[in-house]
Amino acid sequence: QVQLVESGGGLVLAGGSLRLSCAVSGRIFNIYTMGWFRQAPGKEREFVAAISWGGGTTRYVDSVKGRFTISRDNAKKTMYLQMNSLKPEDTAVYYCAIRQGATMVVVTTLYDYWGQGTQVTVSS
């Protein structure tokens, strides 16, 4: 059983920073890509960022480019999302996810495992 646990969310003023972590436990075979998604109240879950197995390839939604950085440490089975210059519109529950295989995708339904989410609230 694969489990993902997010942490690092909280309340921050606009312009501030947060660092989210996603810890992976359980047996997962072969390589896998990872991603961050978010869901604001009344909205659908949306793609935020993804990272390849080796960490050399990343992808971001346009709204966070230049402000968010995704990274991973495979030895620690942990993924991170450094969020800088936060805006009120970044307020959402943030989820991490795993897709088995080497192909990075942005579609929610193509990911295999999900965490429970961590709340990020940015006040103006």
PDB file of C-alpha atoms in Angstrom, residues 5-67:
ATOM      1  CA  VAL A   5       1.399  12.519   3.376  1.00  0.00           C
ATOM      2  CA  GLU A   6       1.583  16.261   2.739  1.00  0.00           C
ATOM      3  CA  SER A   7       2.789  18.772   5.299  1.00  0.00           C
ATOM      4  CA  GLY A   8       3.881  22.392   5.486  1.00  0.00           C
ATOM      5  CA  GLY A   9       0.636  24.166   4.771  1.00  0.00           C
ATOM      6  CA  GLY A  10      -0.614  27.070   6.818  1.00  0.00           C
ATOM      7  CA  LEU A  11      -1.683  30.694   6.902  1.00  0.00           C
ATOM      8  CA  VAL A  12       0.629  33.276   5.372  1.00  0.00           C
ATOM      9  CA  LEU A  13       0.411  36.908   4.315  1.00  0.00           C
ATOM     10  CA  ALA A  14       0.485  37.811   0.642  1.00  0.00           C
ATOM     11  CA  GLY A  15       4.084  37.975  -0.533  1.00  0.00           C
ATOM     12  CA  GLY A  16       5.171  35.356   1.946  1.00  0.00           C
ATOM     13  CA  SER A  17       6.543  31.861   1.426  1.00  0.00           C
ATOM     14  CA  LEU A  18       5.738  28.297   2.367  1.00  0.00           C
ATOM     15  CA  ARG A  19       7.433  24.979   1.661  1.00  0.00           C
ATOM     16  CA  LEU A  20       5.244  21.937   1.230  1.00  0.00           C
ATOM     17  CA  SER A  21       6.547  18.402   1.636  1.00  0.00           C
ATOM     18  CA  CYS A  22       5.134  15.098   0.433  1.00  0.00           C
ATOM     19  CA  ALA A  23       6.438  11.961   2.103  1.00  0.00           C
ATOM     20  CA  VAL A  24       5.959   8.630   0.347  1.00  0.00           C
ATOM     21  CA  SER A  25       5.723   5.350   2.228  1.00  0.00           C
ATOM     22  CA  GLY A  26       5.012   1.775   1.245  1.00  0.00           C
ATOM     23  CA  ARG A  27       6.278  -0.280  -1.645  1.00  0.00           C
ATOM     24  CA  ILE A  28       6.272   1.327  -5.031  1.00  0.00           C
ATOM     25  CA  PHE A  29       8.054  -0.292  -7.899  1.00  0.00           C
ATOM     26  CA  ASN A  30       9.952   1.120 -10.769  1.00  0.00           C
ATOM     27  CA  ILE A  31      10.229   4.768 -11.557  1.00  0.00           C
ATOM     28  CA  TYR A  32       7.472   7.266 -11.025  1.00  0.00           C
ATOM     29  CA  THR A  33       6.759  10.895 -11.698  1.00  0.00           C
ATOM     30  CA  MET A  34       5.229  13.145  -9.071  1.00  0.00           C
ATOM     31  CA  GLY A  35       3.009  16.162  -9.107  1.00  0.00           C
ATOM     32  CA  TRP A  36       1.327  18.837  -7.042  1.00  0.00           C
ATOM     33  CA  PHE A  37      -2.282  19.796  -7.536  1.00  0.00           C
ATOM     34  CA  ARG A  38      -4.581  22.225  -5.739  1.00  0.00           C
ATOM     35  CA  GLN A  39      -8.275  22.705  -5.233  1.00  0.00           C
ATOM     36  CA  ALA A  40      -9.870  25.957  -4.181  1.00  0.00           C
ATOM     37  CA  PRO A  41     -13.403  26.086  -2.725  1.00  0.00           C
ATOM     38  CA  GLY A  42     -15.998  25.641  -5.448  1.00  0.00           C
ATOM     39  CA  LYS A  43     -13.405  24.867  -8.106  1.00  0.00           C
ATOM     40  CA  GLU A  44     -12.059  21.743  -9.745  1.00  0.00           C
ATOM     41  CA  ARG A  45      -8.711  20.292  -8.768  1.00  0.00           C
ATOM     42  CA  GLU A  46      -6.024  21.784 -10.967  1.00  0.00           C
ATOM     43  CA  PHE A  47      -2.478  20.917 -11.918  1.00  0.00           C
ATOM     44  CA  VAL A  48       0.266  23.005 -10.295  1.00  0.00           C
ATOM     45  CA  ALA A  49       3.609  21.320 -11.011  1.00  0.00           C
ATOM     46  CA  ALA A  50       5.188  17.995 -11.946  1.00  0.00           C
ATOM     47  CA  ILE A  51       8.670  16.517 -11.776  1.00  0.00           C
ATOM     48  CA  SER A  52      10.365  13.620 -13.501  1.00  0.00           C
ATOM     49  CA  TRP A  53      11.921  10.642 -11.741  1.00  0.00           C
ATOM     50  CA  GLY A  54      15.426  12.084 -11.806  1.00  0.00           C
ATOM     51  CA  GLY A  55      14.266  15.613 -11.083  1.00  0.00           C
ATOM     52  CA  GLY A  56      15.798  17.006 -14.244  1.00  0.00           C
ATOM     53  CA  THR A  57      12.522  17.859 -15.925  1.00  0.00           C
ATOM     54  CA  THR A  58       9.801  19.975 -14.381  1.00  0.00           C
ATOM     55  CA  ARG A  59       6.574  21.514 -15.554  1.00  0.00           C
ATOM     56  CA  TYR A  60       4.412  24.266 -14.073  1.00  0.00           C
ATOM     57  CA  VAL A  61       1.074  25.863 -14.630  1.00  0.00           C
ATOM     58  CA  ASP A  62       1.577  29.371 -16.006  1.00  0.00           C
ATOM     59  CA  SER A  63       0.139  31.070 -12.916  1.00  0.00           C
ATOM     60  CA  VAL A  64       2.953  29.811 -10.654  1.00  0.00           C
ATOM     61  CA  LYS A  65       5.944  29.988 -13.004  1.00  0.00           C
ATOM     62  CA  GLY A  66       8.769  31.977 -11.464  1.00  0.00           C
ATOM     63  CA  ARG A  67       7.226  31.743  -7.982  1.00  0.00           C
TER      64      ARG A  67
END
